[in-house]
mmCIF file of C-alpha atoms in Angstrom:
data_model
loop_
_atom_site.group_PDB
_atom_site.id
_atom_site.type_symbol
_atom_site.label_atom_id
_atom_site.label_comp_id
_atom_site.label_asym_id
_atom_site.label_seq_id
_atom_site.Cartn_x
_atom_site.Cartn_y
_atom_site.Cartn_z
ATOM 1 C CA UNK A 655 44.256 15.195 31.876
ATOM 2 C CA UNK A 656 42.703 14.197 35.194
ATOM 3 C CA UNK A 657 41.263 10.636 36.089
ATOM 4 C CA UNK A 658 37.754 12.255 35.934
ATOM 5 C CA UNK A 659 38.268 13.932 32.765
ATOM 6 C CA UNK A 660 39.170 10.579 31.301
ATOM 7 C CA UNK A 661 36.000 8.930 32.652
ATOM 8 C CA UNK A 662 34.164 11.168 30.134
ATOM 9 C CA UNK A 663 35.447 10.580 27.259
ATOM 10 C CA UNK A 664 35.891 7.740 24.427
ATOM 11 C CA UNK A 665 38.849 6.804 22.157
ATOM 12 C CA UNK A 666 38.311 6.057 18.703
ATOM 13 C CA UNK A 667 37.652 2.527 19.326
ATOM 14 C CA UNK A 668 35.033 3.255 22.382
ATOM 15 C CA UNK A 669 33.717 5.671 20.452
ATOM 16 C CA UNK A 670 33.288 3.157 17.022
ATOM 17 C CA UNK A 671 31.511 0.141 19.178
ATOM 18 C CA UNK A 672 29.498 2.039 21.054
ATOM 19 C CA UNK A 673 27.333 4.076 18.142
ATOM 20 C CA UNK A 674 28.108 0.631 15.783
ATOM 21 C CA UNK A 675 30.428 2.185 12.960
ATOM 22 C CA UNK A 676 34.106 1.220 12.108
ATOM 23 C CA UNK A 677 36.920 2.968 13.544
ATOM 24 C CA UNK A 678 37.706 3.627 9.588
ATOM 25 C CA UNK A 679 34.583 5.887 9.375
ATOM 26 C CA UNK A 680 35.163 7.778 12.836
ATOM 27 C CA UNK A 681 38.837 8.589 10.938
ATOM 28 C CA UNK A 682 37.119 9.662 7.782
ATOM 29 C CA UNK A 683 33.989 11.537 9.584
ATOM 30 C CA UNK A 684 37.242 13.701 11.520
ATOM 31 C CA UNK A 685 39.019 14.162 8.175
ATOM 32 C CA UNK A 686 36.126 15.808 6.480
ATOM 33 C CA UNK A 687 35.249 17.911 9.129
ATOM 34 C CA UNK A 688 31.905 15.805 9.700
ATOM 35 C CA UNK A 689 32.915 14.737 13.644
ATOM 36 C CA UNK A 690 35.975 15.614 14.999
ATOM 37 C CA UNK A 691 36.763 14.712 18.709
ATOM 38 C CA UNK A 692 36.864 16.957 21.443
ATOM 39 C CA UNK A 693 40.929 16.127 22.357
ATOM 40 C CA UNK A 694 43.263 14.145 22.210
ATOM 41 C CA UNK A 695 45.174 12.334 24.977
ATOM 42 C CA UNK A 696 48.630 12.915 26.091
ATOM 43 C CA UNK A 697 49.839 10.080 23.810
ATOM 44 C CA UNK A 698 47.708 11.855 20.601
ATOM 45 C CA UNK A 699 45.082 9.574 20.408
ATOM 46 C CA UNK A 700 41.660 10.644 19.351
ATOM 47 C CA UNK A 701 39.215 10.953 22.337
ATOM 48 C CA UNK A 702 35.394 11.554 22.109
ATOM 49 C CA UNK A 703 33.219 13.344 24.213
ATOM 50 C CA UNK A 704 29.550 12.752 25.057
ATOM 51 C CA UNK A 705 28.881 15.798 23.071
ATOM 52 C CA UNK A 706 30.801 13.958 20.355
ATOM 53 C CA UNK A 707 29.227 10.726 20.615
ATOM 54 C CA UNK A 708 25.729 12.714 20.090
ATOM 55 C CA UNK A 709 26.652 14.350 17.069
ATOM 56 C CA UNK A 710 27.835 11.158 15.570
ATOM 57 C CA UNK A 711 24.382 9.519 16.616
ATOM 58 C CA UNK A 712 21.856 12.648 14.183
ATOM 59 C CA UNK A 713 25.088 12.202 11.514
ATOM 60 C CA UNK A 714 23.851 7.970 11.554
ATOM 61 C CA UNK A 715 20.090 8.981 11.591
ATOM 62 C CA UNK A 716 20.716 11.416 8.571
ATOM 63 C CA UNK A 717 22.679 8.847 6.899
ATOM 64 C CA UNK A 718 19.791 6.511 7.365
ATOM 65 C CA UNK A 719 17.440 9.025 5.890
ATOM 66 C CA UNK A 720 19.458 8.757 2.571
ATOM 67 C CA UNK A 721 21.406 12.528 2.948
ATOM 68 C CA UNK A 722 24.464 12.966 1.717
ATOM 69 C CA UNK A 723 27.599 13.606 4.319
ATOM 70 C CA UNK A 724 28.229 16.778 2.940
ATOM 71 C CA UNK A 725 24.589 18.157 3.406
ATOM 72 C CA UNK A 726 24.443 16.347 6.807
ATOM 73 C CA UNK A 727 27.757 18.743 7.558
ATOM 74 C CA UNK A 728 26.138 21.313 6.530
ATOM 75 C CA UNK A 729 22.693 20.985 8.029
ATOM 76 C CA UNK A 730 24.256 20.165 11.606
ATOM 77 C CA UNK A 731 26.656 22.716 11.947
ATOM 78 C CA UNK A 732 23.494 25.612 10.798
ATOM 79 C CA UNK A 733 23.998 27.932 13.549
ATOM 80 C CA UNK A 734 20.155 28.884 13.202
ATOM 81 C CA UNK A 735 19.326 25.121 13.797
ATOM 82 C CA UNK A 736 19.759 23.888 17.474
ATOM 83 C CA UNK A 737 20.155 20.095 19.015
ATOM 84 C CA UNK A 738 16.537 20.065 19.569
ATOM 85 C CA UNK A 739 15.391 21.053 16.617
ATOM 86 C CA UNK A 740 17.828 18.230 14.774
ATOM 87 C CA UNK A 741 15.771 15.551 17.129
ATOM 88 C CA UNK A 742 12.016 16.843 15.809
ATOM 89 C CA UNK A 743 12.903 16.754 11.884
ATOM 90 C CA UNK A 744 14.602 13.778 12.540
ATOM 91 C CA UNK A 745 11.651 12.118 13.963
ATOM 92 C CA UNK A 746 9.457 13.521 11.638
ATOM 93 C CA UNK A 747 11.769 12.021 8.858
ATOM 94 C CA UNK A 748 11.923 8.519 10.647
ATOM 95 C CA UNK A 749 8.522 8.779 11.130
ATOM 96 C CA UNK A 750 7.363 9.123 7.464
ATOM 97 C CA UNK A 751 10.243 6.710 6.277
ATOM 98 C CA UNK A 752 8.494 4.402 8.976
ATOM 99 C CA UNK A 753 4.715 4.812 7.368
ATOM 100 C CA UNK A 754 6.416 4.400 4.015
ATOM 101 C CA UNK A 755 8.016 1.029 4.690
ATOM 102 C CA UNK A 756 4.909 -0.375 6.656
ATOM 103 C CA UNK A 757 2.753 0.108 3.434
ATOM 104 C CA UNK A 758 5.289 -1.869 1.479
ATOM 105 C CA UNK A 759 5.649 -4.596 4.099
ATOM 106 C CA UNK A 760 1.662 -4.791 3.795
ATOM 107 C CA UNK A 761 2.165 -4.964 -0.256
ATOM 108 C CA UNK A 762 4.878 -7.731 -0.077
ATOM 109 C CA UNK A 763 2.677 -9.357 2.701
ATOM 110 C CA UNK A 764 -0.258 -9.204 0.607
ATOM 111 C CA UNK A 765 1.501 -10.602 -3.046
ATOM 112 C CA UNK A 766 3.296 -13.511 -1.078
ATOM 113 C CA UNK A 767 -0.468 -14.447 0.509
ATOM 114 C CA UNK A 768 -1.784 -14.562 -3.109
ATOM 115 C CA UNK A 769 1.263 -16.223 -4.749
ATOM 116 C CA UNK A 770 0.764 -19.071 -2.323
ATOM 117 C CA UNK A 771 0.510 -23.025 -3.947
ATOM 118 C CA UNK A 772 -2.604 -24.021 -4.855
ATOM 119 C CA UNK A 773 -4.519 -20.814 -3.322
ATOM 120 C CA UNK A 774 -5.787 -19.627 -6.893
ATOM 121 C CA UNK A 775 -8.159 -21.227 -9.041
ATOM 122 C CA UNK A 776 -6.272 -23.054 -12.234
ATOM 123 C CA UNK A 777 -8.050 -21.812 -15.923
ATOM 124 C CA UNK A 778 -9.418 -25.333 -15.920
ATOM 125 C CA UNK A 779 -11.112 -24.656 -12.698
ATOM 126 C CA UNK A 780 -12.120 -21.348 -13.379
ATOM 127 C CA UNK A 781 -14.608 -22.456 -15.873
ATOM 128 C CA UNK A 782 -15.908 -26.047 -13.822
ATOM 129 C CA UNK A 783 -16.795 -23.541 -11.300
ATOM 130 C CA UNK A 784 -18.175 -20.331 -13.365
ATOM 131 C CA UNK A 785 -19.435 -22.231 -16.643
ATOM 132 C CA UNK A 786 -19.217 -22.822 -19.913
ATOM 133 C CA UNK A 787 -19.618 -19.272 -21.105
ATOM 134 C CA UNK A 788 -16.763 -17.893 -18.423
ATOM 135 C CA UNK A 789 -13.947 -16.867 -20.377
ATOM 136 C CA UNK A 790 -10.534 -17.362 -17.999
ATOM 137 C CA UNK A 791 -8.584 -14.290 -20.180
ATOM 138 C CA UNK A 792 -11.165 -12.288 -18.238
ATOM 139 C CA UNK A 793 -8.548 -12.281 -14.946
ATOM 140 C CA UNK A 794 -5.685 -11.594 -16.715
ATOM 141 C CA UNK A 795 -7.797 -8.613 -18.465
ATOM 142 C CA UNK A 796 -8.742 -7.300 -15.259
ATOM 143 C CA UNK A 797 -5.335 -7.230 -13.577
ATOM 144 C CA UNK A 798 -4.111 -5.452 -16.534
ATOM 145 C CA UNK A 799 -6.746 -3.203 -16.049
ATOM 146 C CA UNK A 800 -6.781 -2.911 -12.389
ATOM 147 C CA UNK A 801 -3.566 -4.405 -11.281
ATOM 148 C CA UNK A 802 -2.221 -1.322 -9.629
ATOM 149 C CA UNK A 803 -4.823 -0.711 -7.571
ATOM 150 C CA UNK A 804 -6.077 -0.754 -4.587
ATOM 151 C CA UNK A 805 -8.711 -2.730 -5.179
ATOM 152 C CA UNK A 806 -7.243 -5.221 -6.782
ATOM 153 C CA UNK A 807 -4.215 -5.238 -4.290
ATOM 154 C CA UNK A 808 -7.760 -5.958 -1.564
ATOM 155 C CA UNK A 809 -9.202 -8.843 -4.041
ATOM 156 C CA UNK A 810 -5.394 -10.557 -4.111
ATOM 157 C CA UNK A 811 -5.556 -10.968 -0.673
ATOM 158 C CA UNK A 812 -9.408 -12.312 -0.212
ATOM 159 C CA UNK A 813 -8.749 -14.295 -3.037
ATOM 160 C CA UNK A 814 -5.467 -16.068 -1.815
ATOM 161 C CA UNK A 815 -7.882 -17.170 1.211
ATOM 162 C CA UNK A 816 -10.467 -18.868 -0.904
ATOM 163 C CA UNK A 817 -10.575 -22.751 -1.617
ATOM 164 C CA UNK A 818 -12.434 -24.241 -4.836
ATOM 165 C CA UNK A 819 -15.678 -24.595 -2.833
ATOM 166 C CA UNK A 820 -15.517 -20.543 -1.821
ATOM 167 C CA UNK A 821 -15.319 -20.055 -5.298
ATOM 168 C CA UNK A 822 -18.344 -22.108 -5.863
ATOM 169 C CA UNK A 823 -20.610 -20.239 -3.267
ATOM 170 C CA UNK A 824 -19.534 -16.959 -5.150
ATOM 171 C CA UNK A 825 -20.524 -18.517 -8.536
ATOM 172 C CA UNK A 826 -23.963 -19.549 -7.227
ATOM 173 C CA UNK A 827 -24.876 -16.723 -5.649
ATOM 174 C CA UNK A 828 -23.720 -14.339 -8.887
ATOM 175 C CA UNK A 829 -25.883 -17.012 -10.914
ATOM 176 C CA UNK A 830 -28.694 -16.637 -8.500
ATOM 177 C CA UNK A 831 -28.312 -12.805 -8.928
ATOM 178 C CA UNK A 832 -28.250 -12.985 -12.175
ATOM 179 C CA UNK A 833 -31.746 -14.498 -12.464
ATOM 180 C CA UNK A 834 -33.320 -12.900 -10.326
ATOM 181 C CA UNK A 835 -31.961 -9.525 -12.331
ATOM 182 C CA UNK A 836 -33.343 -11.216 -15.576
ATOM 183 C CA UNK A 837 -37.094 -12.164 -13.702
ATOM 184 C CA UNK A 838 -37.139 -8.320 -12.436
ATOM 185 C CA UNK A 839 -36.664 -6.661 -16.129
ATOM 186 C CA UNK A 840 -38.949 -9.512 -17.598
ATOM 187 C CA UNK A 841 -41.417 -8.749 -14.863
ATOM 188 C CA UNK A 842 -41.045 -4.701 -15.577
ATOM 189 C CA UNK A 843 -39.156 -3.888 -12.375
ATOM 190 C CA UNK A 844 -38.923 0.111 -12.316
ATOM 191 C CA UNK A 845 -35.394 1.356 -11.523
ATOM 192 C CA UNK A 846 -35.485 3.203 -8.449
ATOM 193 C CA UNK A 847 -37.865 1.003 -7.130
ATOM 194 C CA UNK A 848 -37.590 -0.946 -3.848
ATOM 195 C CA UNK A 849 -36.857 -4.203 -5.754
ATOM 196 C CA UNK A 850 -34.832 -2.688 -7.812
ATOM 197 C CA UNK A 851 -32.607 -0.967 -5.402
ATOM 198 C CA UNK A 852 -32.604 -4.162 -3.407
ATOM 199 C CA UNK A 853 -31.334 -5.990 -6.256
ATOM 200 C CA UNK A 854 -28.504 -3.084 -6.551
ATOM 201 C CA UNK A 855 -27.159 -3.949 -2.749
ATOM 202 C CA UNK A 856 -26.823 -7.631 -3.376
ATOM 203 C CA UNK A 857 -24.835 -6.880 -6.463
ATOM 204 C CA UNK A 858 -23.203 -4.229 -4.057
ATOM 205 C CA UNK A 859 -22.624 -6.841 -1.391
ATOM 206 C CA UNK A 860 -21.357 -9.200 -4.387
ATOM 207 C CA UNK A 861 -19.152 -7.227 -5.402
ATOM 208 C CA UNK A 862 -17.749 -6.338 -1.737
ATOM 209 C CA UNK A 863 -16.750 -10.011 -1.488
ATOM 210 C CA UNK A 864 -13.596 -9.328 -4.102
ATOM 211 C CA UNK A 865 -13.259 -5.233 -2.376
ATOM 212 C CA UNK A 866 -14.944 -3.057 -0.652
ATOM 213 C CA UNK A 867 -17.621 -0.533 -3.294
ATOM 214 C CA UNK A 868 -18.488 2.024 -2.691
ATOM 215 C CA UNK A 869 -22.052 3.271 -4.252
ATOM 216 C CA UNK A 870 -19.900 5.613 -6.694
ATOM 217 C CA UNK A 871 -17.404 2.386 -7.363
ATOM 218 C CA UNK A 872 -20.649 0.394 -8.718
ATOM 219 C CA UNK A 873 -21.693 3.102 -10.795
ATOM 220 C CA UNK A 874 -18.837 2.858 -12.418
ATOM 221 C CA UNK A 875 -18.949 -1.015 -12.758
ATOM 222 C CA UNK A 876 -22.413 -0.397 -14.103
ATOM 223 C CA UNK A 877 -21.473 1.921 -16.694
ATOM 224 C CA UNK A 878 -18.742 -0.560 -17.709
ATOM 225 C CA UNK A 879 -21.503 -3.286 -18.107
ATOM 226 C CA UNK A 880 -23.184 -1.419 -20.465
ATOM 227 C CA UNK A 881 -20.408 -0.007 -22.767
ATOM 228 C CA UNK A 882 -17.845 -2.499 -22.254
ATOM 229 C CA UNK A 883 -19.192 -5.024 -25.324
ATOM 230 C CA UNK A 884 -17.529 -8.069 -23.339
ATOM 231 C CA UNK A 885 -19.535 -7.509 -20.463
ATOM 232 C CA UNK A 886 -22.290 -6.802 -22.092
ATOM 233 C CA UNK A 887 -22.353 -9.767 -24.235
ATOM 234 C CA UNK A 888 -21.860 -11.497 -21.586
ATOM 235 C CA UNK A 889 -25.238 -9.980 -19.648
ATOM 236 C CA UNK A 890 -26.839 -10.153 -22.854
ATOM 237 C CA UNK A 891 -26.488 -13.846 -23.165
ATOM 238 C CA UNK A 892 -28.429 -14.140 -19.638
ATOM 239 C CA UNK A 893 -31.634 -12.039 -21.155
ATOM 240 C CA UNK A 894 -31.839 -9.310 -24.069
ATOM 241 C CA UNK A 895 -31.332 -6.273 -22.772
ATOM 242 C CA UNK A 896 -29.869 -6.837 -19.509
ATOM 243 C CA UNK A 897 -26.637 -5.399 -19.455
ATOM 244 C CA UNK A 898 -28.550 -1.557 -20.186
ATOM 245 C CA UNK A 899 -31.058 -2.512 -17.464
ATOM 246 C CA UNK A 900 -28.988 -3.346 -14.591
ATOM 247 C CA UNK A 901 -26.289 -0.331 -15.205
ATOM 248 C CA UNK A 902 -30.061 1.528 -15.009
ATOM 249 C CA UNK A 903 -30.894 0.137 -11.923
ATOM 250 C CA UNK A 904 -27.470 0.628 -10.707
ATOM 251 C CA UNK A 905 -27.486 4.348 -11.522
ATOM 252 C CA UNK A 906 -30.868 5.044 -9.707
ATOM 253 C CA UNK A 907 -29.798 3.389 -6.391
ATOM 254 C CA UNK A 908 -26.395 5.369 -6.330
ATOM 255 C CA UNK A 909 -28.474 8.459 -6.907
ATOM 256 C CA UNK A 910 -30.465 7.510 -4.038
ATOM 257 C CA UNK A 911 -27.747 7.724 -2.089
ATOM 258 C CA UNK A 912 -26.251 10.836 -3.298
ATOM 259 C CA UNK A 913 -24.216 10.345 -5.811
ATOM 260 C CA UNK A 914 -24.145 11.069 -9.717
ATOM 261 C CA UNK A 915 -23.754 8.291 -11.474
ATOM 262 C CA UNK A 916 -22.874 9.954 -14.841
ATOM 263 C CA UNK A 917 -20.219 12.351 -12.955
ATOM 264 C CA UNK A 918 -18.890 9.044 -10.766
ATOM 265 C CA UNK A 919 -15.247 8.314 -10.273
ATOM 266 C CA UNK A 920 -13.294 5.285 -8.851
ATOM 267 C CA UNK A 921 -12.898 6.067 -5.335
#
């Protein structure tokens, strides 16, 4: 074998550090047919071309992409199926596998933001901040509910940034909404009205501050007011008849902006 020959080639050992397996695999990959070397030297050592070295590099990126080695065998050595076309599904692969692991990274990021000490509100705190009447079982309800989610995957992570005296802004402005809901139905505020519909965005914009709603979203939290009989005791404690009235006022606002509140879906 000439000097220039030799230059081109890898042994077994070359070939292992180079692409990052064990010399034990290379063996193993040549026994099964998977990569054998080009040669072997004049001593009978196994020697590895570039050509080599290439096919062991798609066998690693198929191995990555959880194949077995006998369908990677068989998927590299498809005579129908050239070099280049190996590269594109591989990147394709990689390239999915990629999007797939960046949405969990965002998950995990997300749960270890709202698992952090002291970030959520104790049961004890819960009601101090909410009231009397604010029943802390409600949470727990509404992650089993919700919990998988995207939504609720959004409120984790807004709620993880909140201190005490966030949580007290929120509860004043939901008790401030509240009243001013009760004075509109006392006062005989038509649904579909301009103060009506007004009073459906700030419970939009309320809302929003846990995840983003859509108009067909708060439909569906208005419907849930109303036939939900925790909710609506709850709205029904604030003024007699409430909990109807606002789901009414919620409909006719969605409606205004195209969308069927009796045919509306979580979106």
């Amino acid at each position: 074998m000439r000097d220039t020959e030799l230059m081109a080639i890898l042994t077994v050992g070359r070939a292992a550090a180079l692409v990052g397996v064990s010399v034990k695999t290379l063996h193993h990959w040549d026994t099964i047919g998977l990569v054998r070397p080009s040669g072997r030297t004049w001593a009978g050592y196994r020697v590895y071309s570039d050509d080599d070295v290439a096919r062991i590099h798609r066998v690693l990126v198929y191995r990555e992409l959880g194949f077995p080695l006998a369908e990677i065998g068989r998927v590299l050595d498809d005579p129908d199926v050239d070099a280049r076309d190996h590269l594109r599904r591989q990147r394709s692969e990689l390239v999915e596998r990629i999007s797939r692991l960046e949405k969990m990274v965002s998950a995990v990021d997300r749960m270890l933001e709202a698992s952090k000490a002291g970030m959520r509100l104790t049961p004890e705190q819960q009601v101090e901040i909410f009231g009397d009447d604010w029943q802390p079982a409600w949470v727990e309800e509404a992650e089993e509910r919700w919990g998988d989610t995207a939504q609720w995957a959004q409120y984790a992570e807004r709620a993880a940034g909140k201190t005490p005296e966030d949580w007290k802004g929120i509860a004043a402005t939901t008790e401030a909404l509240n009243a001013d809901l009760a004075a509109a139905m006392r006062a005989g505020v038509v649904p579909g009205s301009d103060d009506a519909n007004a009073l459906a965005e700030r419970h939009r914009a309320l809302i929003s501050t846990y995840f983003d709603c859509t108009h067909s979203m708060q439909a569906c939290i208005g419907r849930m007011y109303a036939a939900d009989p925790g909710f609506a005791e709850h709205f029904e404690a604030i003024a007699p008849g409430l909990a109807a009235w606002q789901r009414d006022v919620i409909f006719a606002n969605a409606k205004a902006h195209g969308v069927d509140p009796e045919s509306a879906v979580w979106e």
